Short mmCIF file of N, CA, C and O in Angstrom, two decimals:
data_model
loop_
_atom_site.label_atom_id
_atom_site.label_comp_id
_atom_site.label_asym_id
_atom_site.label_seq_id
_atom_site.Cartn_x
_atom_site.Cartn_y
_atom_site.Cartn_z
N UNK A 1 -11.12 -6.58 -2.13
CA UNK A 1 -11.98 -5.57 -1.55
C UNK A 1 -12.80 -6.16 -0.41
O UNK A 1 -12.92 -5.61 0.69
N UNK A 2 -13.32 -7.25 -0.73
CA UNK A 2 -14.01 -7.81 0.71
C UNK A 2 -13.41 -8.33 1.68
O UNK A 2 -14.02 -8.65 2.70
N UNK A 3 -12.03 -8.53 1.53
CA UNK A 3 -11.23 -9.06 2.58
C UNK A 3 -10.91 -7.58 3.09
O UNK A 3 -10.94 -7.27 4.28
N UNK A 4 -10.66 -6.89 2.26
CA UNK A 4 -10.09 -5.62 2.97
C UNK A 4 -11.06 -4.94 4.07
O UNK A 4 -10.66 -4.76 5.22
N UNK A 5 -12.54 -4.53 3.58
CA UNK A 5 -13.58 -4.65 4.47
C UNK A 5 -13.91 -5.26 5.59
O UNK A 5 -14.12 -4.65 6.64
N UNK A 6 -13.98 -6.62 5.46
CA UNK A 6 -13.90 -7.29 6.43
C UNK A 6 -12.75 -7.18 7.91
O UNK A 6 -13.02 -7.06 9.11
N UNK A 7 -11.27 -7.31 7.08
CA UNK A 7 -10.73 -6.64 8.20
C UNK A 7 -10.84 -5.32 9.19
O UNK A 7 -10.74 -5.27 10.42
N UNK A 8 -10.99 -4.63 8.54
CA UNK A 8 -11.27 -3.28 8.66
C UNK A 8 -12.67 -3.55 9.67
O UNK A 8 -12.83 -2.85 10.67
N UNK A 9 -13.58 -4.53 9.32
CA UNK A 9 -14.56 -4.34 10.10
C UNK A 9 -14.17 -5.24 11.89
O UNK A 9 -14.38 -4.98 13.07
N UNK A 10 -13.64 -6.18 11.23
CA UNK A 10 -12.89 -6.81 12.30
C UNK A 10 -11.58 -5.80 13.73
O UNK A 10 -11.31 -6.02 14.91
N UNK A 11 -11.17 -4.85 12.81
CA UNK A 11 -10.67 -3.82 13.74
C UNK A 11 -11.63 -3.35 14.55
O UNK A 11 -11.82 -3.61 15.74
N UNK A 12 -12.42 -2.43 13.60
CA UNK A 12 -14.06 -1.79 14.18
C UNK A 12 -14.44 -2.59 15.46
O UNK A 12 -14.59 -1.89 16.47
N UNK A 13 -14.60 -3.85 15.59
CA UNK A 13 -14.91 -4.58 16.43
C UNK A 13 -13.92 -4.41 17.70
O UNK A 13 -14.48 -4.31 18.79
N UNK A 14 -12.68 -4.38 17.67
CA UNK A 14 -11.60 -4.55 18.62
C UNK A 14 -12.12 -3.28 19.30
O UNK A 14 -12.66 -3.15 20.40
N UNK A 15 -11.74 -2.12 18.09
CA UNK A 15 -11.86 -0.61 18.81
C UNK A 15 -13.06 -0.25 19.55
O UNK A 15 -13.11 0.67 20.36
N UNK A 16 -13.86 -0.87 19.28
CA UNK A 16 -15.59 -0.78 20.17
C UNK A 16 -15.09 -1.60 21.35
O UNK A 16 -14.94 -0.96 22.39
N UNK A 17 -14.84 -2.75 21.38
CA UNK A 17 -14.86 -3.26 22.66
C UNK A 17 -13.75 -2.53 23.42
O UNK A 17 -14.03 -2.44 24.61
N UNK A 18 -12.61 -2.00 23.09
CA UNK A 18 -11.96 -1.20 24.08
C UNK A 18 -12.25 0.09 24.34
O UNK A 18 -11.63 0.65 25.25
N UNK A 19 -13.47 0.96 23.42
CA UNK A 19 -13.50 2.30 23.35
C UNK A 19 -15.10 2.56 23.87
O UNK A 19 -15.29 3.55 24.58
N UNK A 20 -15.90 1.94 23.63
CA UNK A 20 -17.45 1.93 23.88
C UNK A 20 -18.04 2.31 22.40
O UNK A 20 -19.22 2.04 22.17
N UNK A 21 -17.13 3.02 21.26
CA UNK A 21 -17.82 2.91 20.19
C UNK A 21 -17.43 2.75 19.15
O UNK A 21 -16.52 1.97 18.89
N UNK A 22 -18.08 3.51 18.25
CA UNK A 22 -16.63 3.19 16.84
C UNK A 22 -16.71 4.47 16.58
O UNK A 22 -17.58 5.27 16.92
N UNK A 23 -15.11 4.75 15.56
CA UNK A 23 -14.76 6.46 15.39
C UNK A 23 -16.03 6.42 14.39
O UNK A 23 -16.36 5.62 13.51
N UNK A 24 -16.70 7.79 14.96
CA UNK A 24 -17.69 8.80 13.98
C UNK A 24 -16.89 8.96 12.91
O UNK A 24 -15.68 8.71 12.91
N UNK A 25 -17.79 9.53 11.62
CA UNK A 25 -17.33 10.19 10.70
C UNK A 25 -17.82 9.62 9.28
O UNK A 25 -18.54 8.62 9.21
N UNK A 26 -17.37 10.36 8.10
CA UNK A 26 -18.35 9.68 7.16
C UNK A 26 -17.48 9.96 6.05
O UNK A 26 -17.83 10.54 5.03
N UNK A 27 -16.04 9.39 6.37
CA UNK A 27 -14.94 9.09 5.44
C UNK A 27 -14.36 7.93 5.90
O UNK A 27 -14.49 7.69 7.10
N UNK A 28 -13.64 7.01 5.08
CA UNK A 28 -12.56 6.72 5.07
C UNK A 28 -11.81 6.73 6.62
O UNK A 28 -11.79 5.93 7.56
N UNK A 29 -11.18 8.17 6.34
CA UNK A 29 -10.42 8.72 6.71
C UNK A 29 -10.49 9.22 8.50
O UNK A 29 -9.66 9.74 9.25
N UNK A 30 -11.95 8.74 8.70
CA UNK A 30 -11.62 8.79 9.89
C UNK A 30 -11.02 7.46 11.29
O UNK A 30 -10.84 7.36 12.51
N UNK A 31 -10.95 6.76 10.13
CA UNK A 31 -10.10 5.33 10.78
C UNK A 31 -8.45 5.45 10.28
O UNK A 31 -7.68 4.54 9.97
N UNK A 32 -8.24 6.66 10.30
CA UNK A 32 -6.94 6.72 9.81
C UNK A 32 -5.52 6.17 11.17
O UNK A 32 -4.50 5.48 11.17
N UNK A 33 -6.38 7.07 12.23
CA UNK A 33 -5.76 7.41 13.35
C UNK A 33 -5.17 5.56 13.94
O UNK A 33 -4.11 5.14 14.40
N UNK A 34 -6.66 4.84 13.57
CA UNK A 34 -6.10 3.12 14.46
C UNK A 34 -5.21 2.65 13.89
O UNK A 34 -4.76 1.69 14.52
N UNK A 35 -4.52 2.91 12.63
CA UNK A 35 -3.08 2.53 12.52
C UNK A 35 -1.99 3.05 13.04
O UNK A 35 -0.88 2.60 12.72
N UNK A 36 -2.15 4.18 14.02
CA UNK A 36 -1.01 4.65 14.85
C UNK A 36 -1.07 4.13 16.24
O UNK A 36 0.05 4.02 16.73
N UNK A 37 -2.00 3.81 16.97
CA UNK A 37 -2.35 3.79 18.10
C UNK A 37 -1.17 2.72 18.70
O UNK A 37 -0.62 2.13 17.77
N UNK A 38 -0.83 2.47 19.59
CA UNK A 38 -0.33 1.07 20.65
C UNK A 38 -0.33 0.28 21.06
O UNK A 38 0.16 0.32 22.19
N UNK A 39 -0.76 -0.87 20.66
CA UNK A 39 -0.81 -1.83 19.40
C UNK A 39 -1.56 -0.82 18.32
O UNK A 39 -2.17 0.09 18.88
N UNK A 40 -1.60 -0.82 17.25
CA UNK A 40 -2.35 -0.70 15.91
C UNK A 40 -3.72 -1.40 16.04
O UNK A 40 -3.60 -2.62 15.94
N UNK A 41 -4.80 -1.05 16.21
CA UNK A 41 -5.78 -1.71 15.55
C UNK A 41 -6.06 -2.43 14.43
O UNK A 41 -6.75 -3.42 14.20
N UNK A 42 -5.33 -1.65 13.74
CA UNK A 42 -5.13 -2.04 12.01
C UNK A 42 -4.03 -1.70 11.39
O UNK A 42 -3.87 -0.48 11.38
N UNK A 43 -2.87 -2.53 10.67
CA UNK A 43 -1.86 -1.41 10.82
C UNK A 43 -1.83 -1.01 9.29
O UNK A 43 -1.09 -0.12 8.88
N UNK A 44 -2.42 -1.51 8.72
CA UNK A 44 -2.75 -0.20 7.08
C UNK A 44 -4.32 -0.77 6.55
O UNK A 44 -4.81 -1.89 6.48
N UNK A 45 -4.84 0.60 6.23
CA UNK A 45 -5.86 0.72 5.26
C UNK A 45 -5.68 1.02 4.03
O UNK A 45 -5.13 2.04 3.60
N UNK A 46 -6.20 0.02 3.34
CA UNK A 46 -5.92 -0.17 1.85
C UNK A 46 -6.56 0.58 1.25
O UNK A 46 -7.60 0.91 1.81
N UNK A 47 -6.23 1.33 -0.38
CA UNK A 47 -7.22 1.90 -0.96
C UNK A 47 -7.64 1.17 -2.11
O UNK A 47 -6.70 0.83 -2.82
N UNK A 48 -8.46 0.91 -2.41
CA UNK A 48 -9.27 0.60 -3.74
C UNK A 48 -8.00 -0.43 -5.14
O UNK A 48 -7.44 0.05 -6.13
N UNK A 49 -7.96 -1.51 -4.75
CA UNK A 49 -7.33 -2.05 -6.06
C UNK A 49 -7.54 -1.44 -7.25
O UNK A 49 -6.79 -1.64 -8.20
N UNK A 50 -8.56 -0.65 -7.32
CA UNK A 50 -8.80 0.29 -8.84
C UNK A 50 -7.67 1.08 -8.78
O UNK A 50 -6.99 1.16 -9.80
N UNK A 51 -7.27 1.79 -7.62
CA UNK A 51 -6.01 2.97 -7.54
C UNK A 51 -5.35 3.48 -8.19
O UNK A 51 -4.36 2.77 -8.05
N UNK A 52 -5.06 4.25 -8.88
CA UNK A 52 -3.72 4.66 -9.59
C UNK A 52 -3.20 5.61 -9.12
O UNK A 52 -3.72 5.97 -8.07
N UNK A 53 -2.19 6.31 -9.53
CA UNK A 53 -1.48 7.60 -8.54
C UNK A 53 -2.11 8.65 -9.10
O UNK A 53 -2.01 9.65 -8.38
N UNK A 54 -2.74 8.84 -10.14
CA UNK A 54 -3.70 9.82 -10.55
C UNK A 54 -4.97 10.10 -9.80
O UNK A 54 -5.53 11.18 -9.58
N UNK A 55 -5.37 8.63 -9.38
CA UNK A 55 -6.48 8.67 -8.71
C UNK A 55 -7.04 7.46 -7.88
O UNK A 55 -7.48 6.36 -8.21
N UNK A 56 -6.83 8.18 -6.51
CA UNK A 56 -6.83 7.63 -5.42
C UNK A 56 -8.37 7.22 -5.03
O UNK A 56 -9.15 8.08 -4.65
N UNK A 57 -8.79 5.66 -5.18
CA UNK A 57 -10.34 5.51 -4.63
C UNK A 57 -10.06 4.71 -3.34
O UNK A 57 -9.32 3.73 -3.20
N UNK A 58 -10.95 5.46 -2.27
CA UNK A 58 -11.17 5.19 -0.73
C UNK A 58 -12.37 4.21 -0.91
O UNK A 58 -13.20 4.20 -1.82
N UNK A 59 -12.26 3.43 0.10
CA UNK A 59 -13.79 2.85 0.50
C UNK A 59 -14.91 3.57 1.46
O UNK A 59 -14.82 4.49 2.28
N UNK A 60 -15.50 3.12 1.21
CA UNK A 60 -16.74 3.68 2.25
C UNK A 60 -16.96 3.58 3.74
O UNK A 60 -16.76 2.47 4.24
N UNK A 61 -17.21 4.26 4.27
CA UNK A 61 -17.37 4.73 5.90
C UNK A 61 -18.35 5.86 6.18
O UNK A 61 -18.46 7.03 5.82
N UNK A 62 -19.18 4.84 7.17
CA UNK A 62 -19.95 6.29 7.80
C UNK A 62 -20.14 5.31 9.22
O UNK A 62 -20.26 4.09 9.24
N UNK A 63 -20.11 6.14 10.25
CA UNK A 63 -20.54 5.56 11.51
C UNK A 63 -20.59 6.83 12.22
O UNK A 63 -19.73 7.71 12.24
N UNK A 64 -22.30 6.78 13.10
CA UNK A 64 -22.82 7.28 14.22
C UNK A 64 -21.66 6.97 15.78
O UNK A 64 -21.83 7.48 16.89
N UNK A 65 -21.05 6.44 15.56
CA UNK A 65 -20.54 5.56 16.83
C UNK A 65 -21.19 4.93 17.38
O UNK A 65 -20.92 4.81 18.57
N UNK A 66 -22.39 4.18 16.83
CA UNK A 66 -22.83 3.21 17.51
C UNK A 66 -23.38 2.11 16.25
O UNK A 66 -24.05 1.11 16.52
N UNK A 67 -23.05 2.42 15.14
CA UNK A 67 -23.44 1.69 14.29
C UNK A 67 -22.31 2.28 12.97
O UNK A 67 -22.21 3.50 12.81
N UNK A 68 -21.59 1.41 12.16
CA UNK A 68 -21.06 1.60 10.62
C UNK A 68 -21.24 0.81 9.43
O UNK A 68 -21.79 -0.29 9.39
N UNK A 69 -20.70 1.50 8.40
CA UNK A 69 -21.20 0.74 6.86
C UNK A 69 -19.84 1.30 6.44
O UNK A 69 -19.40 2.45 6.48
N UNK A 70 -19.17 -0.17 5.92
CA UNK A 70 -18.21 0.29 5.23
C UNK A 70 -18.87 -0.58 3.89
O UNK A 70 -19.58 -1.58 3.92
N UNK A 71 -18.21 0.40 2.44
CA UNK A 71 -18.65 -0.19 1.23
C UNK A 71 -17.66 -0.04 -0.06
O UNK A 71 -17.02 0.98 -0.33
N UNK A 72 -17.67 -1.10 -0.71
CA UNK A 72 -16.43 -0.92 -1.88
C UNK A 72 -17.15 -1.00 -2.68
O UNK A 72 -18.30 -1.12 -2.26
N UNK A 73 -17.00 -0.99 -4.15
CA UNK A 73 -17.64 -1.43 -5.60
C UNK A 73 -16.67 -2.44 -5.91
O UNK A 73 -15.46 -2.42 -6.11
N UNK A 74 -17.75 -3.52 -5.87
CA UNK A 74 -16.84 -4.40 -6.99
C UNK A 74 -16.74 -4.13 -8.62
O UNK A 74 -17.30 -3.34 -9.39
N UNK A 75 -15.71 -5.20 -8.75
CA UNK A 75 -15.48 -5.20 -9.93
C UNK A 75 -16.34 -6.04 -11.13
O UNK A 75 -16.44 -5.97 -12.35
N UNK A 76 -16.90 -6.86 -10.02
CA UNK A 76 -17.97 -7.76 -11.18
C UNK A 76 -19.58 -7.26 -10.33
O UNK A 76 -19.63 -7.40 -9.11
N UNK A 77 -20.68 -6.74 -11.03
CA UNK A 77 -21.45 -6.17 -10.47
C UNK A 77 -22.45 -7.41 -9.98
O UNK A 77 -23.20 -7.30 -9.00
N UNK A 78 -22.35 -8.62 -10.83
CA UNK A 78 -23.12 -9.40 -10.57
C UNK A 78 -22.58 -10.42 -9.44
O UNK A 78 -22.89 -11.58 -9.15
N UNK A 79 -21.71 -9.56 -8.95
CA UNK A 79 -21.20 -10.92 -7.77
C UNK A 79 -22.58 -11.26 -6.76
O UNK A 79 -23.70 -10.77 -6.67
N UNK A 80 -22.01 -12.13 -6.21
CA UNK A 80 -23.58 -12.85 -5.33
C UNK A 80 -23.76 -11.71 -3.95
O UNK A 80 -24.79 -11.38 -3.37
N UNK A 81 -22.20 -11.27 -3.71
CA UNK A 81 -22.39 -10.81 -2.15
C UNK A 81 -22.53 -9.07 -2.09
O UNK A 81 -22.49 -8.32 -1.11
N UNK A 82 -22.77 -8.66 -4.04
CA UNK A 82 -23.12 -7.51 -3.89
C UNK A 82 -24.62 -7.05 -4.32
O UNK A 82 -25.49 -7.83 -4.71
N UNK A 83 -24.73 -6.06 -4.21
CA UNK A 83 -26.12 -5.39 -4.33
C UNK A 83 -25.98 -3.70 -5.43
O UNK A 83 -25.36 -2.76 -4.93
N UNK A 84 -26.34 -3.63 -6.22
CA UNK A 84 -26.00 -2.97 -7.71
C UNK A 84 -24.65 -3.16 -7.59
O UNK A 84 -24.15 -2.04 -7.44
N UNK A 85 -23.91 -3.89 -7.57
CA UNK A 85 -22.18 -3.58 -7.81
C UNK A 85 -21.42 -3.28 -5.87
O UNK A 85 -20.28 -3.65 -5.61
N UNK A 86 -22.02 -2.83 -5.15
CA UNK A 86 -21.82 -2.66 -4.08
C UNK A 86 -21.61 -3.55 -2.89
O UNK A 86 -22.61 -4.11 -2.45
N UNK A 87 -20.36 -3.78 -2.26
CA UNK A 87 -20.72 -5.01 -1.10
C UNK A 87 -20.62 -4.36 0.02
O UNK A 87 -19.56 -3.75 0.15
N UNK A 88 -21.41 -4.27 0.93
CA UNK A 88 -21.28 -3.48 2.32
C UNK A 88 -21.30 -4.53 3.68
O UNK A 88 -21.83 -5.63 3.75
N UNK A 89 -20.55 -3.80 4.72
CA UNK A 89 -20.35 -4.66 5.41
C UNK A 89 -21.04 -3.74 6.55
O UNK A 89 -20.34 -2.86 7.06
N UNK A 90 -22.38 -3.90 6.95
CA UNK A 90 -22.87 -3.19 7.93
C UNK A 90 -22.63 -3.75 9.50
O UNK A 90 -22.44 -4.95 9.69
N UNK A 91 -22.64 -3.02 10.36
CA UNK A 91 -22.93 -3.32 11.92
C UNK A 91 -24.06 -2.52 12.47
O UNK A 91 -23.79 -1.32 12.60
N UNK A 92 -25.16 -2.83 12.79
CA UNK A 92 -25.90 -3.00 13.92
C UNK A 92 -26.17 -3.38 15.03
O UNK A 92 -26.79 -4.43 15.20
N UNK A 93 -25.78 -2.65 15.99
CA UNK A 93 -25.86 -3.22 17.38
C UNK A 93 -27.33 -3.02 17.90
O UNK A 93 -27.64 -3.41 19.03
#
């Protein structure tokens, strides 16, 4: 989950410096689109190692386009790099 984040935030980064921001929105789902693009920004977003085909868990996204928070739940709540169970990978510019 934090590698997955991390990449994901590491795209975020690419797509700002070629776009002026990052995609709005306050899913997931609105970073769907940078795995199609020319090169790919990213070429898959992962869902939730919890997953099953019953039930699909997304990670977290919200961005103004000028700032995002992506966030997963871990699996061990007491990990060091989370906060109640939560690890977020914020940007502030």
């Amino acid at each position: 989950r934090k590698k997955d984040l991390k990449d994901i935030a590491t795209a975020l980064e690419v797509y700002r410096k070629a776009n002026g921001s990052y995609p709005v929105g306050s899913d997931i789902s609105a970073l769907y689109p940078l795995q199609y693009t020319k090169p790919p920004y990213i070429t898959y977003i992962n869902y939730d190692p919890a997953t099953t085909d019953s039930s699909k868990i997304k990670y977290g996204y919200s961005s103004d386009g000028s700032n995002f928070t992506l966030i997963a739940k871990l699996e061990n709540p007491n990990d060091p790099d989370a906060k109640d169970g939560l690890f977020s990978v914020v940007n502030t510019r």
